[in-house]
Short mmCIF file of C-alpha atoms in Angstrom, two decimals:
data_model
loop_
_atom_site.label_atom_id
_atom_site.label_comp_id
_atom_site.label_asym_id
_atom_site.label_seq_id
_atom_site.Cartn_x
_atom_site.Cartn_y
_atom_site.Cartn_z
CA MET G 609 0.00 0.00 0.00
CA SER G 610 1.38 3.45 -0.96
CA ASP G 611 2.01 6.18 1.59
CA TYR G 612 -0.92 8.12 0.07
CA SER G 613 -3.26 5.13 0.50
CA LYS G 614 -2.10 4.63 4.09
CA MET G 615 -2.61 8.33 4.83
CA ARG G 616 -6.08 8.27 3.25
CA GLU G 617 -7.12 5.24 5.27
CA GLN G 618 -5.87 6.84 8.49
CA MET G 619 -7.76 10.08 7.79
CA LYS G 620 -10.93 8.20 6.87
CA SER G 621 -11.17 5.77 9.76
CA GLY G 622 -8.33 6.38 12.23
CA ALA G 623 -9.24 7.00 15.88
CA GLY G 624 -7.94 10.34 17.14
CA PHE G 625 -7.84 14.00 16.19
CA VAL G 626 -6.09 16.49 13.92
CA ALA G 627 -3.58 18.76 15.65
CA ALA G 628 -3.63 22.38 14.43
CA LEU G 629 -0.05 23.69 14.49
CA ASP G 630 -0.67 26.37 11.88
CA GLN G 631 -0.63 29.67 13.81
CA SER G 632 0.48 32.28 11.26
CA GLY G 633 2.13 35.71 11.55
CA GLY G 634 -0.86 37.48 13.09
CA SER G 635 -1.58 34.88 15.76
CA THR G 636 2.02 33.93 16.56
CA PRO G 637 2.77 36.61 19.24
CA LYS G 638 -0.33 35.61 21.22
CA ALA G 639 0.47 31.89 20.93
CA LEU G 640 4.04 32.54 22.08
CA SER G 641 2.88 34.74 24.96
CA LEU G 642 0.60 31.93 26.20
CA TYR G 643 3.68 29.69 26.04
CA GLY G 644 5.63 32.13 28.23
CA VAL G 645 7.67 33.76 25.44
CA GLU G 646 6.95 37.50 25.46
CA PRO G 647 7.64 40.01 22.63
CA THR G 648 10.51 41.39 24.75
CA ASP G 649 12.18 37.94 24.55
CA TYR G 650 12.81 38.17 20.79
CA GLU G 651 13.72 40.89 18.32
CA GLY G 652 12.24 40.92 14.82
CA GLU G 653 10.05 38.58 12.81
CA GLU G 654 12.74 35.97 12.13
CA ALA G 655 13.43 35.54 15.85
CA MET G 656 9.69 35.32 16.52
CA PHE G 657 9.22 32.56 13.96
CA LYS G 658 12.31 30.76 15.30
CA ALA G 659 10.75 30.76 18.79
CA MET G 660 7.49 29.43 17.33
CA HIS G 661 9.33 26.72 15.41
CA ASP G 662 11.14 25.65 18.58
CA MET G 663 7.78 25.35 20.34
CA ARG G 664 6.29 23.29 17.51
CA ALA G 665 9.36 21.06 17.36
CA ARG G 666 9.11 20.41 21.11
CA ILE G 667 5.46 19.41 20.68
CA ILE G 668 6.07 17.15 17.66
CA LEU G 669 9.00 15.37 19.34
CA ALA G 670 7.09 14.75 22.59
CA ASP G 671 6.45 11.09 23.43
CA ASP G 672 2.65 11.37 23.14
CA PHE G 673 2.63 13.14 19.77
CA THR G 674 2.04 9.99 17.69
CA ASN G 675 -0.74 8.40 15.66
CA ALA G 676 -1.87 6.50 18.75
CA LYS G 677 -4.09 9.56 19.37
CA ILE G 678 -3.23 12.13 16.66
CA ILE G 679 -4.05 11.14 13.07
CA GLY G 680 -3.08 14.39 11.31
CA ALA G 681 -1.39 17.75 11.85
CA ILE G 682 -1.85 21.07 10.03
CA LEU G 683 1.34 23.03 9.38
CA PHE G 684 2.06 26.70 8.69
CA GLU G 685 3.82 27.21 5.32
CA ARG G 686 7.12 28.25 6.94
CA THR G 687 7.04 25.06 9.00
CA MET G 688 6.74 22.97 5.83
CA HIS G 689 10.06 24.47 4.64
CA ASP G 690 11.72 23.92 8.05
CA GLU G 691 13.45 20.88 9.51
CA ILE G 692 13.42 19.18 12.90
CA ASP G 693 16.55 17.24 13.82
CA GLY G 694 17.74 17.68 10.23
CA THR G 695 14.57 16.13 8.72
CA PRO G 696 11.90 18.07 6.76
CA VAL G 697 8.91 18.51 9.08
CA ALA G 698 6.28 16.77 6.91
CA GLU G 699 8.60 13.81 6.38
CA LEU G 700 9.34 13.55 10.10
CA LEU G 701 5.64 13.73 10.98
CA TRP G 702 4.73 10.79 8.76
CA ASN G 703 7.83 8.59 8.97
CA ARG G 704 8.66 9.03 12.68
CA ARG G 705 5.33 9.93 14.29
CA GLY G 706 2.83 8.28 11.91
CA VAL G 707 0.91 11.58 11.67
CA VAL G 708 -0.54 12.75 8.33
CA PRO G 709 0.77 16.22 7.33
CA PHE G 710 -1.51 19.02 6.06
CA LEU G 711 -0.66 22.59 5.01
CA LYS G 712 -2.49 25.84 5.79
CA ILE G 713 -2.68 27.67 2.44
CA ASP G 714 -4.90 30.68 3.10
CA LYS G 715 -3.39 34.18 3.23
CA GLY G 716 -5.88 35.72 5.64
CA LEU G 717 -9.34 37.25 5.41
CA GLU G 718 -10.96 40.02 3.41
CA ASP G 719 -12.94 42.71 5.25
CA GLU G 720 -16.50 41.69 6.11
CA ALA G 721 -19.12 41.95 3.36
CA ASN G 722 -22.60 40.37 3.39
CA GLY G 723 -21.89 39.09 6.89
CA VAL G 724 -18.83 37.03 5.90
CA GLN G 725 -15.07 37.37 5.48
CA MET G 726 -13.89 35.73 2.27
CA LEU G 727 -10.42 34.33 1.59
CA LYS G 728 -7.85 36.84 0.40
CA PRO G 729 -6.27 36.05 -3.00
CA MET G 730 -3.62 33.32 -2.93
CA PRO G 731 -1.07 34.24 -5.61
CA GLY G 732 1.23 31.41 -6.63
CA LEU G 733 -1.08 28.78 -5.12
CA GLU G 734 -0.29 26.14 -7.76
CA ASP G 735 3.44 26.44 -7.01
CA VAL G 736 2.83 26.12 -3.27
CA LEU G 737 0.69 23.02 -3.86
CA ALA G 738 3.33 21.44 -6.10
CA THR G 739 5.98 22.05 -3.43
CA ALA G 740 3.72 20.59 -0.75
CA LYS G 741 3.03 17.49 -2.83
CA GLY G 742 6.77 17.03 -3.35
CA LYS G 743 7.42 17.25 0.39
CA GLY G 744 4.90 14.50 1.17
CA VAL G 745 2.04 16.71 2.36
CA PHE G 746 -1.34 14.94 2.07
CA GLY G 747 -3.74 17.87 2.09
CA THR G 748 -4.44 21.55 2.72
CA LYS G 749 -6.59 23.79 4.88
CA GLU G 750 -8.14 27.16 4.00
CA ARG G 751 -10.14 29.24 6.52
CA SER G 752 -12.80 31.88 5.91
CA VAL G 753 -15.34 33.21 8.44
CA ILE G 754 -19.12 33.60 8.67
CA ASN G 755 -20.26 36.28 11.14
CA HIS G 756 -23.99 36.53 10.32
CA ALA G 757 -26.74 34.37 8.83
CA ASN G 758 -26.69 36.17 5.46
CA PRO G 759 -27.78 33.76 2.68
CA GLU G 760 -25.89 35.61 -0.09
CA GLY G 761 -22.71 35.82 1.96
CA ILE G 762 -22.82 32.18 2.99
CA ALA G 763 -23.49 31.06 -0.60
CA ALA G 764 -20.49 33.12 -1.77
CA ILE G 765 -18.15 31.85 0.95
CA VAL G 766 -19.00 28.19 0.26
CA ALA G 767 -18.64 28.67 -3.51
CA GLN G 768 -15.19 30.20 -2.96
CA GLN G 769 -14.13 27.34 -0.66
CA PHE G 770 -15.10 24.79 -3.33
CA ASP G 771 -13.30 26.77 -6.07
CA VAL G 772 -10.10 26.59 -4.02
CA ALA G 773 -10.78 22.92 -3.24
CA ARG G 774 -10.87 22.10 -6.96
CA THR G 775 -7.45 23.72 -7.44
CA VAL G 776 -6.11 21.67 -4.53
CA LEU G 777 -7.64 18.46 -5.90
CA ALA G 778 -6.08 19.13 -9.30
CA ALA G 779 -2.68 19.20 -7.58
CA GLY G 780 -3.28 15.75 -6.12
CA LEU G 781 -3.94 16.90 -2.56
CA VAL G 782 -6.98 16.61 -0.28
CA PRO G 783 -8.51 19.97 0.74
CA ILE G 784 -9.94 20.72 4.17
CA LEU G 785 -12.63 23.35 3.57
CA GLU G 786 -12.99 25.60 6.62
CA PRO G 787 -15.91 28.06 6.51
CA GLU G 788 -15.83 28.89 10.23
CA VAL G 789 -18.98 30.20 11.90
CA ASN G 790 -18.09 32.81 14.54
CA ILE G 791 -19.09 31.38 17.94
CA HIS G 792 -20.10 34.89 19.07
CA SER G 793 -22.53 35.39 16.18
CA GLU G 794 -26.04 36.33 17.33
CA THR G 795 -27.38 34.27 14.42
CA LYS G 796 -25.01 31.29 14.80
CA ALA G 797 -27.65 28.55 14.64
CA GLU G 798 -29.34 30.07 11.57
CA ALA G 799 -25.97 30.53 9.87
CA GLU G 800 -25.11 26.88 10.51
CA THR G 801 -28.36 25.67 8.97
CA LEU G 802 -27.71 27.76 5.84
CA LEU G 803 -24.09 26.56 5.73
CA GLU G 804 -25.01 22.89 5.95
CA ALA G 805 -27.42 23.20 3.02
CA GLU G 806 -24.90 25.09 0.85
CA ILE G 807 -22.11 22.58 1.52
CA ALA G 808 -24.41 19.64 0.74
CA LYS G 809 -25.37 21.25 -2.56
CA HIS G 810 -21.74 21.72 -3.62
CA LEU G 811 -20.65 18.25 -2.49
CA ASP G 812 -23.12 16.78 -4.96
CA THR G 813 -21.27 18.53 -7.82
CA LEU G 814 -17.92 16.83 -7.10
CA ASP G 815 -16.73 14.00 -9.32
CA GLU G 816 -16.99 10.42 -8.10
CA GLY G 817 -13.83 9.25 -6.36
CA VAL G 818 -12.91 12.74 -5.13
CA ASP G 819 -12.11 13.23 -1.42
CA VAL G 820 -12.56 16.44 0.57
CA MET G 821 -12.61 17.12 4.29
CA LEU G 822 -14.55 19.74 6.23
CA LYS G 823 -13.46 21.76 9.27
CA LEU G 824 -16.51 23.29 10.91
CA THR G 825 -17.44 25.15 14.08
CA LEU G 826 -19.12 22.92 16.66
CA PRO G 827 -22.84 23.44 15.89
CA ASP G 828 -25.56 24.67 18.23
CA GLN G 829 -27.75 21.80 17.01
CA PRO G 830 -26.00 18.51 17.86
CA GLY G 831 -25.64 16.21 14.87
CA LEU G 832 -26.33 18.97 12.33
CA TYR G 833 -23.40 17.90 10.16
CA ASP G 834 -23.93 14.12 10.39
CA GLY G 835 -25.29 14.00 6.84
CA LEU G 836 -22.23 15.82 5.50
CA ALA G 837 -19.92 13.41 7.34
CA GLN G 838 -21.63 10.49 5.64
CA HIS G 839 -21.53 12.00 2.14
CA PRO G 840 -19.47 9.77 -0.22
CA ARG G 841 -17.21 12.71 -1.17
CA VAL G 842 -16.33 13.53 2.46
CA LEU G 843 -13.33 11.78 4.00
CA ARG G 844 -13.82 13.26 7.49
CA VAL G 845 -15.44 16.19 9.30
CA VAL G 846 -13.24 17.84 11.92
CA ALA G 847 -14.27 20.44 14.47
CA LEU G 848 -12.56 23.72 15.31
CA SER G 849 -12.79 25.02 18.86
CA GLY G 850 -13.33 28.60 17.67
CA GLY G 851 -12.55 30.17 21.04
CA TYR G 852 -14.50 27.76 23.23
CA SER G 853 -12.53 26.56 26.25
CA THR G 854 -11.13 23.03 26.02
CA ASP G 855 -13.80 21.71 28.40
CA VAL G 856 -16.70 23.37 26.54
CA ALA G 857 -15.34 22.37 23.14
CA SER G 858 -14.83 18.78 24.29
CA ALA G 859 -18.37 18.62 25.73
CA LYS G 860 -19.85 19.96 22.47
CA LEU G 861 -17.74 17.56 20.43
CA ALA G 862 -19.04 14.61 22.45
CA GLN G 863 -22.55 15.55 21.23
CA ASN G 864 -21.45 15.19 17.58
CA ALA G 865 -20.56 11.55 16.98
CA HIS G 866 -19.47 12.09 13.36
CA MET G 867 -16.96 14.88 14.09
CA ILE G 868 -13.42 14.67 15.47
CA ALA G 869 -11.37 17.51 16.95
CA SER G 870 -8.94 19.82 15.21
CA PHE G 871 -8.06 22.15 18.08
CA SER G 872 -5.02 24.44 18.35
CA ARG G 873 -5.36 26.44 21.59
CA ALA G 874 -6.64 23.40 23.48
CA LEU G 875 -3.60 21.38 22.43
CA THR G 876 -1.11 23.90 23.83
CA GLU G 877 -3.13 25.00 26.87
CA GLY G 878 -0.93 25.21 29.97
CA LEU G 879 2.37 24.54 28.17
CA ASN G 880 5.28 26.78 29.15
CA VAL G 881 8.75 27.30 27.73
CA LYS G 882 10.25 27.06 31.23
CA MET G 883 8.87 23.56 31.90
CA THR G 884 11.30 20.67 32.14
CA ASP G 885 10.90 18.08 29.38
CA ALA G 886 9.13 15.79 31.85
CA GLU G 887 6.69 18.53 32.92
CA PHE G 888 6.11 19.56 29.31
CA GLY G 889 5.51 15.97 28.22
CA ALA G 890 3.06 15.34 31.05
CA ALA G 891 1.06 18.54 30.37
CA LEU G 892 0.95 17.93 26.62
CA GLY G 893 0.05 14.28 27.14
CA SER G 894 -2.86 15.31 29.35
CA ASN G 895 -4.15 17.75 26.69
CA ILE G 896 -3.76 15.15 23.95
CA ASP G 897 -5.66 12.57 25.97
CA LYS G 898 -8.51 14.99 26.77
CA ILE G 899 -8.97 15.91 23.08
CA TYR G 900 -8.60 12.27 22.02
CA GLN G 901 -11.28 11.09 24.44
CA ALA G 902 -13.70 13.73 23.14
CA SER G 903 -12.94 12.70 19.55
CA ILE G 904 -13.66 9.01 20.00
#
């Protein structure tokens, strides 16, 4: 069985969750600060990204970061070009940890219009996808945001997600479509109902044999996305925490039997740069187990 076939099987039926290690430039200072590395501890963007890479490397090399509980991991583009212990990160993830590598490809969000924030243009996307494929990356992730239950906005955001997905599929990769619904939206439940219907409509237009994944906000109505999870074009539906605490997100996830977690903040909660390796491993292992239990 090829690596691709093994990765596909793991993403389709493996028990566990998808680790989100894809904090980008805008969210990096906050993520580092939570880890105990303050802006005064580094000077300039390169030093900031080096500190973030060191944190990610420490996580990936931890004893519990394996496919026993983690089936995939989403990487920031800089991380894909980096190495850990002299090995390209995607290669290390799959060959040493048994974890399927994904790549965040979006370049941020447009200003809100019609209640949504569309993806910014992604110049050079085909080149990025070709590089990712060459480095052993299995799939991609692209995030846009729904703030209000606006039918026109939601239709546009889903159409854009599927346009990008087709470009990703053409490059031989599996896209994770992520039209996030803002957990603070006053019309969250209505937005989710509209979103589910739009996604279902577009899934039916995909060619037979095509695989996509979905990354969706935990819905107000438990089980809302069960039908999407069982669609023949959908490999897996993963849940984003969206700002919910780990405990709340895990409780909501437990109400959605056909979703697994893809949390970022919950994974790194309580980790600190000053911890000994034993303390760090224990704290990370506890987080991994909590998310894993909610996912299965």
